[in-house]
Amino acid sequence: MYEPHFSSTVNPWLDFSPCLLNGNSCPVDPCFDAKGVCLAQGPNPFAGAVSFDNFLLASSTIFQVVTLEGWADIMHTIQRSDSFWSWVYFVLLICAGSWFTVNLALVVIATQFKLTKKRMLTEKALKDIQNHTIGRTGKKPKR
């Protein structure tokens, strides 16, 4: 039976095994067997919340990385299980994801500003028309 060991005293969910991802260890010694098969090492890290096992969990993990919430722990876990060079993926994902998120926020702010400006100009135009009509006849127009 598998008994996880905790090498992180700060975050016990961080790593269960020296080379673990998705319950498997891959070409990283000492977990890689002589036949070149990934060995089952236990459950997914972070109590199973971080995984690339299916689309939903992968989307959740990518969202967590893009929001910069614990992305370094995820990156280090993947580096231990796969390759040191997986940091390139994370840096590109953070740059592209942050750029997209900032642009999305700017579009929402600009659109709201445009709608508010249009509404204020319309209200001003209606007020000017009412004041002009009242000034000519001396009474309010009938609706």
CSV table of C-alpha atoms in Angstrom, one decimal:
chain,number,residue,atom,x,y,z
A,1,MET,CA,0.0,0.0,0.0
A,2,TYR,CA,1.2,3.5,-0.9
A,3,GLU,CA,2.0,5.8,2.0
A,4,PRO,CA,2.7,9.3,1.0
A,5,HIS,CA,5.6,11.2,2.6
A,6,PHE,CA,5.5,14.9,3.0
A,7,SER,CA,8.7,16.7,2.2
A,8,SER,CA,7.1,20.1,2.5
A,9,THR,CA,6.4,21.3,6.0
A,10,VAL,CA,4.7,24.5,4.8
A,11,ASN,CA,2.2,22.8,2.4
A,12,PRO,CA,1.7,19.1,3.1
A,13,TRP,CA,-0.4,18.7,-0.1
A,14,LEU,CA,2.5,20.0,-2.2
A,15,ASP,CA,4.4,16.8,-2.9
A,16,PHE,CA,3.7,13.1,-2.1
A,17,SER,CA,6.6,11.7,-4.0
A,18,PRO,CA,9.9,13.0,-5.4
A,19,CYS,CA,8.6,12.6,-8.9
A,20,LEU,CA,4.8,12.7,-9.1
A,21,LEU,CA,2.2,14.0,-11.5
A,22,ASN,CA,-1.2,12.6,-12.2
A,23,GLY,CA,-0.5,9.6,-9.9
A,24,ASN,CA,2.4,8.5,-12.1
A,25,SER,CA,6.1,9.0,-12.1
A,26,CYS,CA,7.8,9.5,-15.4
A,27,PRO,CA,11.4,9.4,-16.6
A,28,VAL,CA,13.0,10.8,-13.5
A,29,ASP,CA,15.1,8.6,-11.3
A,30,PRO,CA,14.4,6.8,-8.8
A,31,CYS,CA,10.8,6.3,-9.9
A,32,PHE,CA,11.5,5.3,-13.5
A,33,ASP,CA,11.7,1.5,-13.8
A,34,ALA,CA,14.3,-0.3,-16.0
A,35,LYS,CA,11.7,-1.1,-18.8
A,36,GLY,CA,10.9,2.6,-19.4
A,37,VAL,CA,7.4,2.5,-17.9
A,38,CYS,CA,6.0,5.2,-15.7
A,39,LEU,CA,5.3,3.8,-12.2
A,40,ALA,CA,2.1,4.5,-10.2
A,41,GLN,CA,3.1,6.5,-7.2
A,42,GLY,CA,-0.1,7.6,-5.6
A,43,PRO,CA,-2.8,10.3,-5.7
A,44,ASN,CA,-2.6,13.6,-7.6
A,45,PRO,CA,-0.9,16.5,-5.8
A,46,PHE,CA,-2.8,19.2,-3.9
A,47,ALA,CA,-5.5,16.7,-2.7
A,48,GLY,CA,-6.3,15.8,-6.3
A,49,ALA,CA,-7.3,19.4,-7.2
A,50,VAL,CA,-4.4,20.0,-9.6
A,51,SER,CA,-4.3,17.6,-12.5
A,52,PHE,CA,-4.2,17.3,-16.2
A,53,ASP,CA,-6.1,14.0,-16.2
A,54,ASN,CA,-9.2,15.4,-18.0
A,55,PHE,CA,-10.3,18.6,-19.6
A,56,LEU,CA,-12.1,20.0,-16.6
A,57,LEU,CA,-9.2,19.6,-14.2
A,58,ALA,CA,-6.8,20.8,-16.8
A,59,SER,CA,-8.9,23.9,-17.4
A,60,SER,CA,-9.1,24.5,-13.7
A,61,THR,CA,-5.3,24.1,-13.3
A,62,ILE,CA,-4.6,26.5,-16.2
A,63,PHE,CA,-7.0,29.0,-14.7
A,64,GLN,CA,-5.2,28.8,-11.4
A,65,VAL,CA,-1.8,29.3,-13.1
A,66,VAL,CA,-3.1,32.3,-15.1
A,67,THR,CA,-4.5,34.0,-12.0
A,68,LEU,CA,-1.1,33.5,-10.4
A,69,GLU,CA,-2.6,31.6,-7.5
A,70,GLY,CA,0.0,29.0,-6.4
A,71,TRP,CA,1.4,28.7,-9.9
A,72,ALA,CA,5.0,28.2,-8.7
A,73,ASP,CA,4.0,25.1,-6.6
A,74,ILE,CA,2.3,23.6,-9.7
A,75,MET,CA,5.3,24.4,-11.9
A,76,HIS,CA,7.8,22.8,-9.5
A,77,THR,CA,5.6,19.7,-9.2
A,78,ILE,CA,5.5,19.3,-13.0
A,79,GLN,CA,9.2,20.0,-13.2
A,80,ARG,CA,9.9,17.2,-10.8
A,81,SER,CA,7.7,14.8,-12.7
A,82,ASP,CA,8.5,15.7,-16.3
A,83,SER,CA,11.3,18.1,-17.2
A,84,PHE,CA,13.2,21.1,-15.9
A,85,TRP,CA,12.2,22.9,-19.1
A,86,SER,CA,8.5,22.9,-18.3
A,87,TRP,CA,9.1,26.3,-16.8
A,88,VAL,CA,9.0,27.7,-20.4
A,89,TYR,CA,5.4,26.6,-20.7
A,90,PHE,CA,4.4,28.3,-17.4
A,91,VAL,CA,6.2,31.6,-18.3
A,92,LEU,CA,4.5,31.7,-21.7
A,93,LEU,CA,1.1,30.8,-20.2
A,94,ILE,CA,1.4,33.5,-17.5
A,95,CYS,CA,2.5,36.2,-20.1
A,96,ALA,CA,-0.3,35.3,-22.6
A,97,GLY,CA,-2.9,34.7,-19.9
A,98,SER,CA,-2.2,37.9,-18.1
A,99,TRP,CA,-2.1,39.9,-21.3
A,100,PHE,CA,-5.5,38.4,-22.3
A,101,THR,CA,-7.0,39.1,-18.9
A,102,VAL,CA,-5.7,42.7,-18.8
A,103,ASN,CA,-7.1,43.4,-22.3
A,104,LEU,CA,-10.4,41.8,-21.4
A,105,ALA,CA,-10.7,44.1,-18.3
A,106,LEU,CA,-9.8,47.2,-20.4
A,107,VAL,CA,-12.4,46.3,-23.0
A,108,VAL,CA,-15.1,46.1,-20.3
A,109,ILE,CA,-14.0,49.4,-18.8
A,110,ALA,CA,-13.9,51.2,-22.2
A,111,THR,CA,-17.3,49.8,-23.2
A,112,GLN,CA,-18.9,50.9,-20.0
A,113,PHE,CA,-17.3,54.3,-20.3
A,114,LYS,CA,-18.7,54.6,-23.9
A,115,LEU,CA,-22.2,53.6,-22.8
A,116,THR,CA,-22.2,56.0,-19.8
A,117,LYS,CA,-21.0,58.9,-22.1
A,118,LYS,CA,-23.7,58.1,-24.6
A,119,ARG,CA,-26.4,58.0,-21.9
A,120,MET,CA,-25.2,61.4,-20.5
A,121,LEU,CA,-25.2,63.0,-23.9
A,122,THR,CA,-28.7,61.7,-24.6
A,123,GLU,CA,-29.9,63.0,-21.2
A,124,LYS,CA,-28.3,66.4,-21.9
A,125,ALA,CA,-29.9,66.6,-25.4
A,126,LEU,CA,-33.3,65.8,-24.0
A,127,LYS,CA,-32.9,68.4,-21.2
A,128,ASP,CA,-31.8,71.0,-23.8
A,129,ILE,CA,-34.9,70.2,-26.0
A,130,GLN,CA,-37.2,70.5,-23.0
A,131,ASN,CA,-35.6,73.8,-21.9
A,132,HIS,CA,-35.9,75.2,-25.4
A,133,THR,CA,-39.6,74.2,-25.7
A,134,ILE,CA,-40.4,75.6,-22.3
A,135,GLY,CA,-38.6,78.9,-23.1
A,136,ARG,CA,-40.6,79.4,-26.3
A,137,THR,CA,-44.1,78.7,-25.1
A,138,GLY,CA,-43.8,79.3,-21.4
A,139,LYS,CA,-45.3,76.0,-20.5
A,140,LYS,CA,-44.3,72.4,-20.5
A,141,PRO,CA,-44.9,70.3,-23.6
A,142,LYS,CA,-47.6,67.6,-23.5
A,143,ARG,CA,-46.5,64.0,-23.8
